[in-house]
Coordinates of C-alpha atoms in Angstrom, one line a residue:
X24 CA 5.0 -47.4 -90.9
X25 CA 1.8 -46.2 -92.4
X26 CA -1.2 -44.7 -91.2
X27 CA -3.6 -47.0 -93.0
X28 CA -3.8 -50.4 -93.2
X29 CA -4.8 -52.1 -97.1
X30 CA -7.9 -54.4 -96.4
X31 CA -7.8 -57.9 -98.7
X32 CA -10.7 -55.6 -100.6
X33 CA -8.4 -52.7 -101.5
X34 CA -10.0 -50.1 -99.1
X35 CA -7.6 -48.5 -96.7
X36 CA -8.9 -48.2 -93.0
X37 CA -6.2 -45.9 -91.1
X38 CA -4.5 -47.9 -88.7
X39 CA -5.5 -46.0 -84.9
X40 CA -8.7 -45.4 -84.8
X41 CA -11.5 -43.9 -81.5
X42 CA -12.4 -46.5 -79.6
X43 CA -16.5 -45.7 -78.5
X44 CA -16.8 -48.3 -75.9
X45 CA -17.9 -47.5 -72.4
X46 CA -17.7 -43.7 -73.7
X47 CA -21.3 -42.3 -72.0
X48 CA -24.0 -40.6 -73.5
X49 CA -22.8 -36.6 -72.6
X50 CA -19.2 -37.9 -73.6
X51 CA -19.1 -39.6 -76.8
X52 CA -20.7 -37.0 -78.8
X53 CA -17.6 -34.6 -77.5
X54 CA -14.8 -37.3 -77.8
X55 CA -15.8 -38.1 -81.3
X56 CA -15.8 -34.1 -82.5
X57 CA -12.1 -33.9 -80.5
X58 CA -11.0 -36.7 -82.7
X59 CA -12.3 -35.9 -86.1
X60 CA -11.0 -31.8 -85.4
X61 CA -7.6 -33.6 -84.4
X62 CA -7.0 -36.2 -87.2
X63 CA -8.4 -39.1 -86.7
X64 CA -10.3 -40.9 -89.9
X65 CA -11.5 -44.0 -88.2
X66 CA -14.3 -44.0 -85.8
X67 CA -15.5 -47.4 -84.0
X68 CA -19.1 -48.3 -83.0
X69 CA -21.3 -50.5 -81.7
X70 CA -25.2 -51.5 -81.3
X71 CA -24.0 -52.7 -78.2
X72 CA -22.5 -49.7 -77.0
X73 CA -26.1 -48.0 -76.7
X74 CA -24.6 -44.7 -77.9
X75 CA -24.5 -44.7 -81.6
X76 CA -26.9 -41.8 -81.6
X77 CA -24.5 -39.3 -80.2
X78 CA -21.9 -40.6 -82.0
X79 CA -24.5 -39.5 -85.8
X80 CA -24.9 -36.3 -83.8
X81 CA -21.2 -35.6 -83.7
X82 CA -20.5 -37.1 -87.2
X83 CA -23.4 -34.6 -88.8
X84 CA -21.7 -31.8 -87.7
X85 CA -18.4 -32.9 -89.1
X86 CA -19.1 -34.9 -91.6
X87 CA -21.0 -35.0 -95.8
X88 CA -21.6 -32.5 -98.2
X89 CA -20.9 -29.0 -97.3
X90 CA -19.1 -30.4 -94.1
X91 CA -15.4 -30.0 -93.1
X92 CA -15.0 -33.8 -94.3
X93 CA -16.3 -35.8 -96.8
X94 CA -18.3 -39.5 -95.9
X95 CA -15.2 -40.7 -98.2
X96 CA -12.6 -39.4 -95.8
X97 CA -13.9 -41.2 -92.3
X98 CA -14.1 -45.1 -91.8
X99 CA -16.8 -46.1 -89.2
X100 CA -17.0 -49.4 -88.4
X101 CA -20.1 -51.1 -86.5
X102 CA -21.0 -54.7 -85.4
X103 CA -24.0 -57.2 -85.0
X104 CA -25.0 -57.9 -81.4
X105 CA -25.8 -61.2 -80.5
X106 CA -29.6 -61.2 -80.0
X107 CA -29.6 -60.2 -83.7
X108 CA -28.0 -63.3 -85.1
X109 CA -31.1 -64.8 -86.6
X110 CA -30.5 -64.3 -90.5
X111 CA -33.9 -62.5 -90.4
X112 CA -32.8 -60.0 -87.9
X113 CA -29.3 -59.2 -89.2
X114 CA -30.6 -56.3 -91.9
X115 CA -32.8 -54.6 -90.1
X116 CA -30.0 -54.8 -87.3
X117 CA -27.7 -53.1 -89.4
X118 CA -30.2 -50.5 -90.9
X119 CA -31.1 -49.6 -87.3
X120 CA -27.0 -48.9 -86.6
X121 CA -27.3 -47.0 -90.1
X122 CA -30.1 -44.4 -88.7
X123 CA -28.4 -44.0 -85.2
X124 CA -24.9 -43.2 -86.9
X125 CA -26.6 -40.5 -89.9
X126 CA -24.8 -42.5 -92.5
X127 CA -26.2 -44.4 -95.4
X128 CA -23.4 -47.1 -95.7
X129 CA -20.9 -48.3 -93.1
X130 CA -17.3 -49.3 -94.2
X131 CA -17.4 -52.4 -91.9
X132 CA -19.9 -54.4 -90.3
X133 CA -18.5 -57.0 -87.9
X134 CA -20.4 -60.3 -86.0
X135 CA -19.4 -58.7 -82.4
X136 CA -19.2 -62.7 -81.1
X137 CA -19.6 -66.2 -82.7
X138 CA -22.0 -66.5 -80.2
X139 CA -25.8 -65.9 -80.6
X140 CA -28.2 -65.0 -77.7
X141 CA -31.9 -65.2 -77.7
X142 CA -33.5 -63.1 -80.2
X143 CA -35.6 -60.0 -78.9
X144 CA -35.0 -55.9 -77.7
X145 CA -33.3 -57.2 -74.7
X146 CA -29.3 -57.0 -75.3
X147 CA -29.1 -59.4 -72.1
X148 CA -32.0 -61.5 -72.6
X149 CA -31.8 -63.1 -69.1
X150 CA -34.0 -66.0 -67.0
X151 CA -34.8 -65.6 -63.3
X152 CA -31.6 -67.1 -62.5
X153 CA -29.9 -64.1 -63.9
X154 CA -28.2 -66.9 -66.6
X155 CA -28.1 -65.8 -70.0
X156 CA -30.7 -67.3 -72.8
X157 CA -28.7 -68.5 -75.7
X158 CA -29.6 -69.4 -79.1
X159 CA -28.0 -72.0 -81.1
X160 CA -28.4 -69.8 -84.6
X161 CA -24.7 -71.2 -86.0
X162 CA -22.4 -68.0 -87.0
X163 CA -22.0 -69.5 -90.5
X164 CA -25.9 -68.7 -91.1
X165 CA -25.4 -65.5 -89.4
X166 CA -22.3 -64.4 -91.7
X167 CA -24.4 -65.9 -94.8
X168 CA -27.2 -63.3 -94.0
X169 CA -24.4 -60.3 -93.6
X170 CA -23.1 -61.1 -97.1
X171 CA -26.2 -59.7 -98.5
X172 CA -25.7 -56.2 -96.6
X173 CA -22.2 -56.0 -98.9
X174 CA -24.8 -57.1 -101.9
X175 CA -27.5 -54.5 -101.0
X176 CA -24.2 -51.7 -100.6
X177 CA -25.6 -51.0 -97.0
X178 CA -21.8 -52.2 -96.1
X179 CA -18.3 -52.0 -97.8
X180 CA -17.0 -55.0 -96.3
X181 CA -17.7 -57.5 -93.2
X182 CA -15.9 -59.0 -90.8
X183 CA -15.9 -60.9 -87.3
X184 CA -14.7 -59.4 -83.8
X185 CA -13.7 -62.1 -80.7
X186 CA -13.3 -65.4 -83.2
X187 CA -10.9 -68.0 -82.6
X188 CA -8.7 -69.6 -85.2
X189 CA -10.8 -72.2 -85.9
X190 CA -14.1 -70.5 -85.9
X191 CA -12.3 -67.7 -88.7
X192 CA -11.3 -70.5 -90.9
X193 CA -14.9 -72.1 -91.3
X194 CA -16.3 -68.8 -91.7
X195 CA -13.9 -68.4 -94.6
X196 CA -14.6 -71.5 -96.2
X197 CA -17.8 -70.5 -96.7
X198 CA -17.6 -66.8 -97.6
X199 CA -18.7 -65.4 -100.8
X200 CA -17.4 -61.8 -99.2
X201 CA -14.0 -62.8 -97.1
X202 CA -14.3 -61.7 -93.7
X203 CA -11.3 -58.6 -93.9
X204 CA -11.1 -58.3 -90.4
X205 CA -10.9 -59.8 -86.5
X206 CA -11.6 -57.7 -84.1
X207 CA -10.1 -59.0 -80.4
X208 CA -8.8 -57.9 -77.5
X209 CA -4.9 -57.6 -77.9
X210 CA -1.9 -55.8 -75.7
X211 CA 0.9 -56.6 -74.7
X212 CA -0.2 -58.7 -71.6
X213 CA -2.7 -60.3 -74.1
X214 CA -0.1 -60.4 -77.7
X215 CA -1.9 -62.8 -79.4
X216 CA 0.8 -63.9 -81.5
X217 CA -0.6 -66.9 -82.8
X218 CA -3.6 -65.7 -83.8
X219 CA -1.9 -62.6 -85.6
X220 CA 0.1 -64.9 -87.3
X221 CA -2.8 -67.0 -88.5
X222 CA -5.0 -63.8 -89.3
X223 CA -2.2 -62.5 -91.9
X224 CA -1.6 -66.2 -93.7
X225 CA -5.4 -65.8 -94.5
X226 CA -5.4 -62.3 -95.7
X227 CA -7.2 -61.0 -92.5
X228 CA -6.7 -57.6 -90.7
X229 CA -6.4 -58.0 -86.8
X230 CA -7.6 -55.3 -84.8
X231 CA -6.9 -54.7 -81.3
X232 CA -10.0 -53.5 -78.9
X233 CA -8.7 -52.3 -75.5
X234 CA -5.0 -51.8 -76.8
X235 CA -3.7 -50.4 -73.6
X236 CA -5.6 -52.6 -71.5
X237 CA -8.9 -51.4 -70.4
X238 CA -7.7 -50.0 -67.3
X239 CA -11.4 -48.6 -67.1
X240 CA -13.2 -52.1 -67.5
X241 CA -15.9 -51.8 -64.7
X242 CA -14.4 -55.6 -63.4
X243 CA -11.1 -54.7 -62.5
X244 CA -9.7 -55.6 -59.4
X245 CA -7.2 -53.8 -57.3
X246 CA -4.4 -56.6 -57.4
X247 CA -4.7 -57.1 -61.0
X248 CA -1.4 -55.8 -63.0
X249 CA -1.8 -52.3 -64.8
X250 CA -0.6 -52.1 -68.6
X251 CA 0.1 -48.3 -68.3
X252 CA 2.2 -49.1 -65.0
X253 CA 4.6 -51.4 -66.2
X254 CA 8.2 -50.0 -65.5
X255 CA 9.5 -51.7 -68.4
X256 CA 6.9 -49.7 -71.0
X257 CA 7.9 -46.5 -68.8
X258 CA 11.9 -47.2 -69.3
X259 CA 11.0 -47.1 -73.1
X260 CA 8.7 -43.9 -72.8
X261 CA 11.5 -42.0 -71.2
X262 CA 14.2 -42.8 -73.4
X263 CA 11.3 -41.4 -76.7
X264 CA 9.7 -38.8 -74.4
X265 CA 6.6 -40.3 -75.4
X266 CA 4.0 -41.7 -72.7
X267 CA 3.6 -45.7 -71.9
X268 CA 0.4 -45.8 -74.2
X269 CA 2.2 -44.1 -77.0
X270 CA 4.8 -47.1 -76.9
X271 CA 2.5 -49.3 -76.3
X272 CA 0.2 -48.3 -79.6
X273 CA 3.1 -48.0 -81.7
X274 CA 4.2 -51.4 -81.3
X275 CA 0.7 -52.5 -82.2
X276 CA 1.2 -50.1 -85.1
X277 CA 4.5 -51.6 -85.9
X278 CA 2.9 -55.1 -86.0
X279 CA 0.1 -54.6 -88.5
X280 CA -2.6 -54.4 -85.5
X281 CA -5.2 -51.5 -86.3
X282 CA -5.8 -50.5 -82.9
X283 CA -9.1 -48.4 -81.5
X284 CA -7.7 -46.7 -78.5
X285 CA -11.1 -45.6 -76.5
X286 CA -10.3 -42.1 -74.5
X287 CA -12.9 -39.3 -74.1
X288 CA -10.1 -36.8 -72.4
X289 CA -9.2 -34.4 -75.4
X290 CA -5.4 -34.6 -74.4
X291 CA -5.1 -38.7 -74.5
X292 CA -7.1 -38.4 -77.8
X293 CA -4.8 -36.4 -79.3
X294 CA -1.7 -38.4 -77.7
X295 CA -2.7 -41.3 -79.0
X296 CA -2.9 -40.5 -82.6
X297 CA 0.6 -38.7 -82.0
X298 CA 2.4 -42.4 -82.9
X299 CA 3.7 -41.9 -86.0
X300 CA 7.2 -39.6 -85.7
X301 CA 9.1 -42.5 -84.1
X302 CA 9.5 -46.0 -84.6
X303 CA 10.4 -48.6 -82.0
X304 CA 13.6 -50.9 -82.3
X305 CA 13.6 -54.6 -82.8
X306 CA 14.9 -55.1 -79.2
X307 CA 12.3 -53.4 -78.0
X308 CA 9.6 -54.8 -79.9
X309 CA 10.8 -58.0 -78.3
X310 CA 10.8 -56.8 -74.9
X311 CA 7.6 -55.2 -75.3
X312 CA 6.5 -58.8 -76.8
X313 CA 8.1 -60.7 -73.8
X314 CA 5.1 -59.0 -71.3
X315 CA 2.9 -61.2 -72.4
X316 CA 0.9 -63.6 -70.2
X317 CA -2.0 -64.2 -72.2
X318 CA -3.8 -62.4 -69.8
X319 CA -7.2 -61.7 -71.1
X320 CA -9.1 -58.6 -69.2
X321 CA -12.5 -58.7 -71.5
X322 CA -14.3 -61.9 -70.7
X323 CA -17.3 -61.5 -68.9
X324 CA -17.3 -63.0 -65.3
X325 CA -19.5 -64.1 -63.1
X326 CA -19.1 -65.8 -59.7
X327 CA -20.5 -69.4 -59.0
X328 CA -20.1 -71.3 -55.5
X329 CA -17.4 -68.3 -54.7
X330 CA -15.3 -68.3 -57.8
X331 CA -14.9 -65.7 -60.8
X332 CA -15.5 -68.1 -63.9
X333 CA -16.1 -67.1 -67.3
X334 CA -20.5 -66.0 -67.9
X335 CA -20.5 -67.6 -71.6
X336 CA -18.2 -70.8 -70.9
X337 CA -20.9 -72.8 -71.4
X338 CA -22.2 -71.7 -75.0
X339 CA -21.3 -73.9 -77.7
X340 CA -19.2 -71.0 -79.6
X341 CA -17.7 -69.8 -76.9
X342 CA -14.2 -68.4 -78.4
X343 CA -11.8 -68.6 -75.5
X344 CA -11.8 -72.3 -75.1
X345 CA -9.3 -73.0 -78.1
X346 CA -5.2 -72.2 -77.5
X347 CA -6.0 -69.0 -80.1

């Protein structure tokens, strides 16, 4: 299997890239230096993630003329938050990610949800009841307005991150720049073979956020099941001498899925980029497959009259209410 994925554009983005979410200031810069001195070539950001500054500090020491690497050689992604829907917000959005990162272009630019919140600094604008304040700005404006940023060169190519089916196919049939990428959570409790499926009839990349499951989500509760732990992954990891998250990221790799493994310990970082000297069998590609339970661990919650219950539910692009 390669190490880069080909993007219905032509560009090739390398197929594991450093995950940057819930990486905090004092860490990131540090993670991001480990993975570009190690090999990695594909770096994944986020307004949202409120530390795109650190992660410009550690590309301007690595990265443009007179550097070790070349802006060429590294693929950084970013994305859209939803208070900055509005198609009058979406440039300036992206220019502001542009400034925080050191860069002058991005290689992808993804709509981080279909769904729009109220415009404004906030990144949770909330009322009194601690409810979010939505906006009904429709994603097909949204993606309209981020055409332009391809247009303008501020971006090599957009794409969308947590879309259903359904919601990628009308954004499609609209597109004068195809999206080349969804961006979702996907492991092997969560395989999201439908949606894979449908992703690669319509010349779409999928990318997989929290690949090994997002053991480190602040939600998690004790009696939820532990990717990592599974003694099935660990039977396979013996027989390759490789650990759990090395099978489990090469049989995303083995599937297509770009994955963005987020780790700011210098040895995972390094493990996790180590995936491509072996190559899983199709036995246990199945078995690996059969985990699934379409359980999803990255949907914000929130408890109402005693029960966890999904925060967004209620917004009219909510993603999560379709089968895929």
């Amino acid at each position: 299997m390669s190490n880069f994925v080909t993007l219905s554009t032509g560009r090739r983005m390398p197929t594991v890239g450093l995950g940057t979410w819930k990486s905090s200031p004092g860490q990131v810069k540090q993670a991001v230096l480990v993975a570009l001195d190690c090999g990695y070539r594909h770096i994944d950001c986020a307004a949202a993630y409120s530390n795109e500054q650190e992660v410009g500090e550690a590309l301007a020491l690595r990265v443009g003329p007179g550097k070790i690497l070349s802006r060429e050689m590294v693929f950084v992604t970013s994305k859209l938050w939803n208070t900055k829907h509005d198609p009058n917000d979406v440039e300036e959005a992206c220019r502001t990610s542009l400034a925080h990162l050191g860069l002058s272009y991005l290689d992808l630019y993804l709509m981080h949800w279909p769904m729009a919140f109220q415009r404004g600094k906030e990144l949770m604008p909330r009322r009194d009841d601690g409810s979010i304040c939505y906006s009904d700005t429709h994603y097909k404006d949204t993606w309209v307005a981020m055409e332009s940023l391809v247009d303008k060169g501020l971006v090599k190519a957009i794409g969308l991150s947590n879309f259903n089916a359904r919601q990628t196919d009308e954004v499609i049939s609209l597109a004068r720049h195809k999206p080349v990428v969804n961006q979702v959570e996907c492991h092997p409790y969560l395989c999201q073979a439908d949606l894979l499926s449908h992703c690669r009839s319509v010349a779409v990349c999928m990318t997989a956020y929290s690949p090994l499951g997002s053991g480190d989500r602040p939600w998690a509760s004790p009696d939820e099941p532990s990717l990592l732990q599974d003694p099935k992954l660990g039977a396979i990891a013996q027989r390759y001498h490789k650990t759990p998250a090395q099978i489990i990221l090469r049989w995303h790799v083995q599937r297509g899925v770009v994955c963005i493994p987020k780790s700011v310990t210098p040895s995972r970082i390094q493990q996790n980029l180590e995936v491509f000297d072996f190559s899983l069998s199709e036995d246990e590609m199945k078995l690996i497959g059969s985990l699934n339970c379409n359980e999803r661990f990255i949907v914000p919650a929130v408890e109402r009259d005693g029960k966890r219950v999904w925060r967004d539910a209620e917004h009219p692009h909510f993603p999560f209410h379709d089968p895929y």
